[in-house]
Short mmCIF file of C-alpha atoms and ligand atoms in Angstrom, two decimals:
data_model
loop_
_atom_site.label_atom_id
_atom_site.label_comp_id
_atom_site.label_asym_id
_atom_site.label_seq_id
_atom_site.Cartn_x
_atom_site.Cartn_y
_atom_site.Cartn_z
CA UNK N 1 -21.72 17.06 -20.02
CA UNK N 2 -18.99 14.48 -19.25
CA UNK N 3 -17.48 13.84 -15.81
CA UNK N 4 -14.94 16.40 -14.62
CA UNK N 5 -11.26 15.42 -14.83
CA UNK N 6 -9.87 14.51 -11.42
CA UNK N 7 -6.16 14.73 -10.57
CA UNK N 8 -3.73 14.06 -7.75
CA UNK N 9 -3.12 17.58 -6.41
CA UNK N 10 -0.60 16.63 -3.73
CA UNK N 11 1.12 13.73 -1.97
CA UNK N 12 2.49 13.15 1.52
CA UNK N 13 3.90 10.37 3.64
CA UNK N 14 4.92 9.51 7.16
CA UNK N 15 7.18 6.82 8.58
CA UNK N 16 7.65 6.21 12.33
CA UNK N 17 11.02 7.15 13.79
CA UNK N 18 12.07 3.72 15.04
CA UNK N 19 14.17 1.76 12.54
CA UNK N 20 14.43 -2.01 12.99
CA UNK N 21 17.18 -3.55 10.88
CA UNK N 22 17.49 -7.12 9.68
CA UNK N 23 20.31 -7.58 12.19
CA UNK N 24 17.98 -6.42 14.97
CA UNK N 25 15.48 -9.09 13.90
CA UNK N 26 18.15 -11.76 13.86
CA UNK N 27 18.41 -11.22 17.63
CA UNK N 28 14.74 -12.18 17.99
CA UNK N 29 14.20 -15.00 15.45
CA UNK N 30 16.41 -17.45 13.58
CA UNK N 31 17.15 -15.31 10.53
CA UNK N 32 19.91 -13.16 9.02
CA UNK N 33 20.41 -9.98 7.03
CA UNK N 34 21.74 -12.14 4.22
CA UNK N 35 18.57 -14.31 4.06
CA UNK N 36 16.12 -11.41 4.33
CA UNK N 37 17.92 -9.15 1.84
CA UNK N 38 18.59 -11.84 -0.75
CA UNK N 39 15.00 -13.21 -0.64
CA UNK N 40 13.14 -9.91 -0.34
CA UNK N 41 15.36 -6.85 -0.89
CA UNK N 42 14.44 -5.53 2.56
CA UNK N 43 17.17 -4.06 4.78
CA UNK N 44 15.11 -2.34 7.46
CA UNK N 45 11.57 -1.32 8.38
CA UNK N 46 9.93 1.31 10.60
CA UNK N 47 7.95 0.28 13.65
CA UNK N 48 5.41 2.63 15.26
CA UNK N 49 5.59 3.55 18.93
CA UNK N 50 3.27 1.74 21.32
CA UNK N 51 0.95 4.73 21.57
CA UNK N 52 1.25 5.74 17.94
CA UNK N 53 -1.97 4.75 16.18
CA UNK N 54 -2.79 4.13 12.54
CA UNK N 55 -4.89 7.32 12.54
CA UNK N 56 -1.97 9.40 13.87
CA UNK N 57 0.28 8.13 11.08
CA UNK N 58 -2.51 8.69 8.55
CA UNK N 59 -3.06 12.26 9.76
CA UNK N 60 0.67 13.03 9.61
CA UNK N 61 0.86 11.83 5.98
CA UNK N 62 -2.34 13.73 5.17
CA UNK N 63 -0.94 17.02 6.55
CA UNK N 64 2.00 16.74 4.13
CA UNK N 65 -0.37 15.92 1.26
CA UNK N 66 -2.56 18.94 2.04
CA UNK N 67 0.48 21.22 2.13
CA UNK N 68 1.80 19.81 -1.14
CA UNK N 69 -1.63 20.30 -2.78
CA UNK N 70 -2.04 23.84 -1.45
CA UNK N 71 -5.41 22.79 -0.01
CA UNK N 72 -6.58 23.15 3.60
CA UNK N 73 -8.44 20.67 5.81
CA UNK N 74 -11.49 22.96 5.42
CA UNK N 75 -11.58 22.20 1.68
CA UNK N 76 -11.86 18.41 2.19
CA UNK N 77 -15.27 16.74 1.89
CA UNK N 78 -14.24 13.08 1.60
CA UNK N 79 -11.74 11.04 3.66
CA UNK N 80 -11.04 7.41 2.83
CA UNK N 81 -8.49 5.45 4.86
CA UNK N 82 -7.36 2.18 3.30
CA UNK N 83 -6.18 -0.02 6.13
CA UNK N 84 -6.30 -3.56 7.50
CA UNK N 85 -4.99 -2.37 10.88
CA UNK N 86 -7.60 0.21 11.98
CA UNK N 87 -7.30 1.90 15.37
CA UNK N 88 -10.43 -0.02 16.49
CA UNK N 89 -12.88 -2.41 14.77
CA UNK N 90 -15.22 0.59 14.92
CA UNK N 91 -15.57 3.51 14.53
CA UNK N 92 -13.69 4.05 11.30
CA UNK N 93 -10.09 5.25 11.44
CA UNK N 94 -11.12 7.93 8.91
CA UNK N 95 -13.27 9.57 11.63
CA UNK N 96 -10.25 9.78 13.95
CA UNK N 97 -8.25 11.31 11.08
CA UNK N 98 -11.03 13.82 10.37
CA UNK N 99 -10.96 14.95 13.99
CA UNK N 100 -7.15 15.13 14.15
CA UNK N 101 -7.04 17.30 11.02
CA UNK N 102 -10.08 19.47 11.72
CA UNK N 103 -11.83 18.39 8.53
CA UNK N 104 -15.41 19.84 8.41
CA UNK N 105 -18.46 17.89 9.57
CA UNK N 106 -20.14 17.71 6.15
CA UNK N 107 -17.48 15.21 5.06
CA UNK N 108 -17.91 11.54 4.20
CA UNK N 109 -15.37 9.54 6.23
CA UNK N 110 -14.91 5.79 5.98
CA UNK N 111 -12.34 3.00 5.94
CA UNK N 112 -11.77 0.52 3.17
CA UNK N 113 -10.09 -2.85 3.56
CA UNK N 114 -8.57 -4.43 0.49
CA UNK N 115 -5.34 -5.29 2.33
CA UNK N 116 -2.23 -4.38 0.30
CA UNK N 117 -4.39 -3.34 -2.70
CA UNK N 118 -6.32 -0.98 -0.44
CA UNK N 119 -4.87 2.24 -1.80
CA UNK N 120 -5.79 1.40 -5.41
CA UNK N 121 -9.31 0.46 -4.27
CA UNK N 122 -9.60 3.73 -2.32
CA UNK N 123 -8.28 5.75 -5.26
CA UNK N 124 -10.87 4.15 -7.56
CA UNK N 125 -13.66 4.85 -5.04
CA UNK N 126 -12.68 8.46 -4.38
CA UNK N 127 -12.19 9.14 -8.08
CA UNK N 128 -15.72 7.88 -8.84
CA UNK N 129 -17.20 9.96 -6.01
CA UNK N 130 -15.42 13.12 -7.18
CA UNK N 131 -16.23 12.46 -10.85
CA UNK N 132 -19.92 12.31 -9.87
CA UNK N 133 -19.61 16.00 -9.04
CA UNK N 134 -20.97 15.46 -5.51
CA UNK N 135 -17.58 15.77 -3.74
CA UNK N 136 -14.75 18.17 -4.50
CA UNK N 137 -11.58 17.34 -2.57
CA UNK N 138 -10.72 13.91 -1.17
CA UNK N 139 -8.00 12.74 1.16
CA UNK N 140 -7.12 9.20 0.09
CA UNK N 141 -4.83 7.61 2.65
CA UNK N 142 -3.14 4.24 3.05
CA UNK N 143 -2.01 3.69 6.65
CA UNK N 144 -0.94 0.58 8.54
CA UNK N 145 0.38 -0.47 11.91
CA UNK N 146 1.34 -3.92 10.64
CA UNK N 147 3.49 -4.51 13.73
CA UNK N 148 0.27 -5.16 15.70
CA UNK N 149 -0.82 -8.16 13.59
CA UNK N 150 2.60 -9.78 13.20
CA UNK N 151 3.69 -12.82 15.13
CA UNK N 152 7.14 -11.68 16.25
CA UNK N 153 8.15 -15.31 16.78
CA UNK N 154 7.37 -16.31 13.18
CA UNK N 155 10.41 -15.62 10.99
CA UNK N 156 8.44 -16.37 7.81
CA UNK N 157 6.26 -13.25 8.24
CA UNK N 158 7.67 -10.84 10.83
CA UNK N 159 10.70 -9.91 8.70
CA UNK N 160 8.55 -8.77 5.77
CA UNK N 161 6.34 -5.97 7.05
CA UNK N 162 6.58 -2.46 8.48
CA UNK N 163 4.47 0.48 9.65
CA UNK N 164 3.78 3.77 7.88
CA UNK N 165 1.35 5.94 5.93
CA UNK N 166 0.98 7.70 2.61
CA UNK N 167 -1.69 10.10 1.39
CA UNK N 168 -2.85 12.02 -1.64
CA UNK N 169 -5.27 14.87 -2.19
CA UNK N 170 -7.57 14.26 -5.14
CA UNK N 171 -9.44 17.18 -6.66
CA UNK N 172 -10.45 19.02 -9.82
CA UNK N 173 -7.71 18.76 -12.45
CA UNK N 174 -5.50 21.80 -12.93
CA UNK N 175 -4.01 21.71 -16.43
CA UNK N 176 -3.53 18.35 -18.09
CA UNK N 177 -2.84 16.17 -15.04
CA UNK N 178 -5.58 13.60 -14.36
CA UNK N 179 -6.44 10.07 -13.32
CA UNK N 180 -6.68 8.16 -16.59
CA UNK N 181 -8.14 4.96 -15.23
CA UNK N 182 -8.25 2.26 -12.58
CA UNK N 183 -8.94 -1.48 -12.62
CA UNK N 184 -9.86 -3.57 -9.60
CA UNK N 185 -9.89 -7.35 -9.25
CA UNK N 186 -10.48 -9.96 -6.56
CA UNK N 187 -10.19 -13.73 -6.34
CA UNK N 188 -12.00 -14.90 -3.22
CA UNK N 189 -11.01 -18.52 -3.87
CA UNK N 190 -7.68 -17.72 -2.20
CA UNK N 191 -8.70 -16.07 1.06
CA UNK N 192 -6.63 -18.69 2.93
CA UNK N 193 -3.27 -17.69 1.43
CA UNK N 194 -2.93 -14.56 3.53
CA UNK N 195 -5.16 -13.71 6.46
CA UNK N 196 -5.56 -12.76 10.09
CA UNK N 197 -7.75 -15.66 11.27
CA UNK N 198 -9.03 -14.18 14.54
CA UNK N 199 -10.56 -10.97 15.79
CA UNK N 200 -13.52 -10.88 13.40
CA UNK N 201 -17.01 -12.36 13.86
CA UNK N 202 -15.75 -15.81 12.87
CA UNK N 203 -13.29 -16.01 15.79
CA UNK N 204 -14.33 -13.05 17.94
CA UNK N 205 -12.01 -13.80 20.86
CA UNK N 206 -8.72 -15.10 19.45
CA UNK N 207 -7.17 -15.46 22.90
CA UNK N 208 -9.84 -18.09 23.73
CA UNK N 209 -8.60 -20.31 20.92
CA UNK N 210 -6.32 -23.00 22.39
CA UNK N 211 -4.67 -23.76 19.05
CA UNK N 212 -2.70 -20.54 18.80
CA UNK N 213 -2.55 -16.80 18.49
CA UNK N 214 -5.15 -16.34 15.76
CA UNK N 215 -4.91 -12.59 15.86
CA UNK N 216 -1.61 -12.85 13.97
CA UNK N 217 -1.20 -12.82 10.23
CA UNK N 218 -0.62 -16.17 8.55
CA UNK N 219 0.72 -16.50 5.04
CA UNK N 220 1.57 -19.11 2.42
CA UNK N 221 4.44 -17.06 1.02
CA UNK N 222 5.55 -19.22 -1.87
CA UNK N 223 2.01 -19.59 -3.27
CA UNK N 224 1.36 -15.84 -2.89
CA UNK N 225 4.58 -15.07 -4.74
CA UNK N 226 3.48 -17.02 -7.82
CA UNK N 227 -0.04 -15.62 -7.92
CA UNK N 228 1.16 -12.07 -7.20
CA UNK N 229 3.42 -11.90 -10.22
CA UNK N 230 0.71 -13.19 -12.55
CA UNK N 231 -1.95 -10.88 -11.11
CA UNK N 232 0.22 -7.77 -11.25
CA UNK N 233 1.16 -8.51 -14.83
CA UNK N 234 -2.53 -8.96 -15.78
CA UNK N 235 -3.56 -5.78 -13.96
CA UNK N 236 -0.77 -3.83 -15.71
CA UNK N 237 -1.33 -5.23 -19.20
CA UNK N 238 -5.10 -4.86 -19.10
CA UNK N 239 -5.10 -1.22 -18.01
CA UNK N 240 -2.44 -0.34 -20.60
CA UNK N 241 -4.47 -2.06 -23.36
CA UNK N 242 -7.66 -0.34 -22.21
CA UNK N 243 -5.97 3.05 -22.66
CA UNK N 244 -4.18 2.21 -25.89
CA UNK N 245 -0.75 2.41 -24.22
CA UNK N 246 2.27 0.12 -24.22
CA UNK N 247 4.53 -0.42 -21.21
CA UNK N 248 7.39 1.52 -22.82
CA UNK N 249 5.26 4.69 -22.62
CA UNK N 250 5.16 4.50 -18.82
CA UNK N 251 7.73 6.84 -17.29
CA UNK N 252 7.60 5.30 -13.84
CA UNK N 253 5.92 2.25 -12.34
CA UNK N 254 5.05 2.39 -8.63
CA UNK N 255 4.45 -1.23 -7.64
CA UNK N 256 3.27 -2.55 -4.31
CA UNK N 257 6.47 -2.84 -2.28
CA UNK N 258 6.36 -6.47 -1.12
CA UNK N 259 9.43 -8.16 -2.53
CA UNK N 260 12.23 -7.03 -4.88
CA UNK N 261 12.09 -10.41 -6.65
CA UNK N 262 8.38 -9.93 -7.42
CA UNK N 263 9.13 -6.47 -8.82
CA UNK N 264 12.07 -7.75 -10.88
CA UNK N 265 9.96 -10.57 -12.32
CA UNK N 266 7.18 -8.11 -13.20
CA UNK N 267 9.74 -5.88 -14.93
CA UNK N 268 10.92 -8.86 -16.99
CA UNK N 269 7.37 -9.86 -17.94
CA UNK N 270 6.52 -6.28 -18.99
CA UNK N 271 9.90 -6.01 -20.76
CA UNK N 272 10.76 -2.85 -18.87
CA UNK N 273 14.18 -1.95 -17.44
CA UNK N 274 14.40 -2.29 -13.66
CA UNK N 275 15.13 1.44 -13.28
CA UNK N 276 11.63 2.24 -14.60
CA UNK N 277 10.30 0.95 -11.24
CA UNK N 278 10.41 3.08 -8.11
CA UNK N 279 11.42 0.97 -5.13
CA UNK N 280 11.82 1.94 -1.49
CA UNK N 281 11.06 -1.39 0.16
CA UNK N 282 14.67 -1.80 1.28
CA UNK N 283 13.93 0.97 3.82
CA UNK N 284 10.33 0.22 4.79
CA UNK N 285 9.51 -3.42 4.05
CA UNK N 286 5.93 -4.14 3.06
CA UNK N 287 3.65 -1.48 4.56
CA UNK N 288 0.51 -2.99 2.98
CA UNK N 289 -2.01 -0.28 1.98
CA UNK N 290 0.56 2.43 2.78
CA UNK N 291 3.16 1.04 0.40
CA UNK N 292 2.06 2.66 -2.89
CA UNK N 293 1.22 6.15 -1.56
CA UNK N 294 4.44 6.17 0.51
CA UNK N 295 6.45 5.22 -2.59
CA UNK N 296 4.50 7.66 -4.77
CA UNK N 297 5.30 10.54 -2.43
CA UNK N 298 8.99 9.65 -2.33
CA UNK N 299 9.07 9.19 -6.12
CA UNK N 300 7.54 12.65 -6.62
CA UNK N 301 9.98 14.25 -4.21
CA UNK N 302 12.89 12.44 -5.91
CA UNK N 303 11.85 13.97 -9.26
CA UNK N 304 10.77 10.60 -10.72
CA UNK N 305 7.31 11.95 -11.60
CA UNK N 306 7.29 14.91 -13.98
CA UNK N 307 4.56 16.99 -15.66
CA UNK N 308 3.22 15.14 -18.69
CA UNK N 309 4.46 11.72 -17.46
CA UNK N 310 2.19 8.72 -17.15
CA UNK N 311 2.66 6.64 -14.01
CA UNK N 312 1.39 3.10 -13.51
CA UNK N 313 0.42 1.99 -10.01
CA UNK N 314 -0.03 -1.74 -9.51
CA UNK N 315 -0.80 -3.76 -6.38
CA UNK N 316 -1.80 -7.16 -5.05
CA UNK N 317 -2.78 -8.31 -1.59
CA UNK N 318 -4.86 -10.52 0.65
CA UNK N 319 -8.28 -11.43 -0.65
CA UNK N 320 -6.72 -12.01 -3.02
CA UNK N 321 -7.22 -8.51 -4.35
CA UNK N 322 -5.27 -6.78 -7.06
CA UNK N 323 -5.53 -3.69 -9.19
CA UNK N 324 -3.89 -0.96 -11.19
CA UNK N 325 -4.19 2.74 -11.92
CA UNK N 326 -2.85 5.07 -14.60
CA UNK N 327 -2.05 8.63 -13.56
CA UNK N 328 -1.12 11.48 -15.90
CA UNK N 329 0.86 14.33 -14.25
O1 UT7 Y 1 1.58 -8.01 0.26
C1 UT7 Y 1 1.54 -9.40 0.10
C2 UT7 Y 1 2.35 -10.02 1.19
N1 UT7 Y 1 2.93 -11.26 0.90
C3 UT7 Y 1 4.06 -11.42 0.19
O2 UT7 Y 1 4.60 -10.50 -0.36
C4 UT7 Y 1 4.65 -12.79 0.14
C5 UT7 Y 1 5.23 -13.16 -1.17
N2 UT7 Y 1 6.21 -14.22 -0.97
C6 UT7 Y 1 7.49 -13.94 -0.73
O3 UT7 Y 1 7.87 -12.77 -0.70
C7 UT7 Y 1 8.44 -15.08 -0.53
O4 UT7 Y 1 7.78 -16.30 -0.79
C8 UT7 Y 1 9.03 -15.10 0.90
C9 UT7 Y 1 10.01 -13.96 1.07
C10 UT7 Y 1 7.93 -15.01 1.93
C11 UT7 Y 1 9.79 -16.41 1.15
O5 UT7 Y 1 10.80 -16.60 0.16
P1 UT7 Y 1 10.97 -17.99 -0.56
O6 UT7 Y 1 12.15 -17.89 -1.43
O7 UT7 Y 1 9.64 -18.33 -1.19
O8 UT7 Y 1 11.32 -18.94 0.64
P2 UT7 Y 1 10.51 -20.22 1.18
O9 UT7 Y 1 9.22 -19.85 1.80
O10 UT7 Y 1 10.49 -21.24 0.08
O11 UT7 Y 1 11.48 -20.72 2.32
C12 UT7 Y 1 12.79 -21.21 2.04
C13 UT7 Y 1 13.46 -21.58 3.34
C14 UT7 Y 1 12.61 -22.46 4.26
O12 UT7 Y 1 13.45 -23.39 4.88
P3 UT7 Y 1 13.51 -24.91 4.33
O13 UT7 Y 1 12.11 -25.44 4.45
O14 UT7 Y 1 13.98 -24.80 2.91
O15 UT7 Y 1 14.49 -25.54 5.25
C15 UT7 Y 1 12.10 -21.49 5.29
O16 UT7 Y 1 11.83 -22.11 6.52
O17 UT7 Y 1 13.76 -20.39 4.10
C16 UT7 Y 1 13.27 -20.56 5.43
N3 UT7 Y 1 12.92 -19.23 5.94
C17 UT7 Y 1 13.78 -18.42 6.54
N4 UT7 Y 1 15.09 -18.55 6.82
C18 UT7 Y 1 15.71 -17.53 7.42
C19 UT7 Y 1 11.71 -18.63 5.89
N5 UT7 Y 1 11.79 -17.41 6.46
C20 UT7 Y 1 13.07 -17.26 6.87
C21 UT7 Y 1 13.76 -16.22 7.51
N6 UT7 Y 1 15.07 -16.39 7.76
N7 UT7 Y 1 13.17 -15.04 7.85
#
């Protein structure tokens, strides 16, 4: 007997209340709405409250996903939180989410860190676990409090990111909807392009480092831009070829929401019209692992994802990691 078909049964998202505009940021660093919008497409981002944790945002998104799937917390037996900004180094943010939602004890709960590609990695992992027949309903969540790893004095990074969460419920396919495939990649030769240097076992106490605030994200933006476009194109082309599809058959592409210029270049390379891509980065900035599930939920609610459609998800991030997924609705 083959593996059971697994589908996205519901989606949900959450964005913190506080909106920080480009003009607000220009009061803090030497930047402008004109620079940020023309280079990135971002107009504003959401920033979580001081006491609002990654797990709280994850749980809020998950509640919406459960409601949209018509599934209760009691039905869940797997929780994966993709994040690079966990509540604590340990225990896993997924355990906090389990407790907040009242998910049963016989549930596997863990975090996964593939930076901005985290949601695609988590989707692949959950899909494999469900297809094994050993788990039935998974909450797959991307959640980030990026504001806690940003250097708010560094205009080259702080204008790009935001906080938020997105979630899906994966479970046994109803009808013809199903996950068609996923592809994951990594290129560890480029770990230096985007990283948080301190806070791990290499630099356990960043504040003790006299050379600077190593707990903040550092990025070589221009280099990342070039690699990102190539990697996203490869991840998209290879998954399409694997499934005997061409780009024109994709009803909607949900790309990682990092930069409008990256998305536009990808559209050109794939020879797809710009309106085939769902974009909400002008309102949220780059929310890392939350970006694809947050966009997916908004795309579904905006009617951009219809029964029978095939959607392409494609991401890149620190690692460098990248990946893609094909979803039939
Ligand atoms: O999820 C993955 C996360 N990473 C990314 O998505 C990064 C991908 N890269 C990018 O999105 C773009 O490279 C950036 C948006 C980061 C930068 O755009 P760019 O067109 O590559 O600009 P640049 O880095 O070449 O900088 C151009 C100029 C520089 O000034 P000089 O050296 O030409 O005088 C920067 O200092 O713009 C300056 N600059 C700024 N000016 C105003 C950099 N940041 C800002 C800013 N406001 N916020």
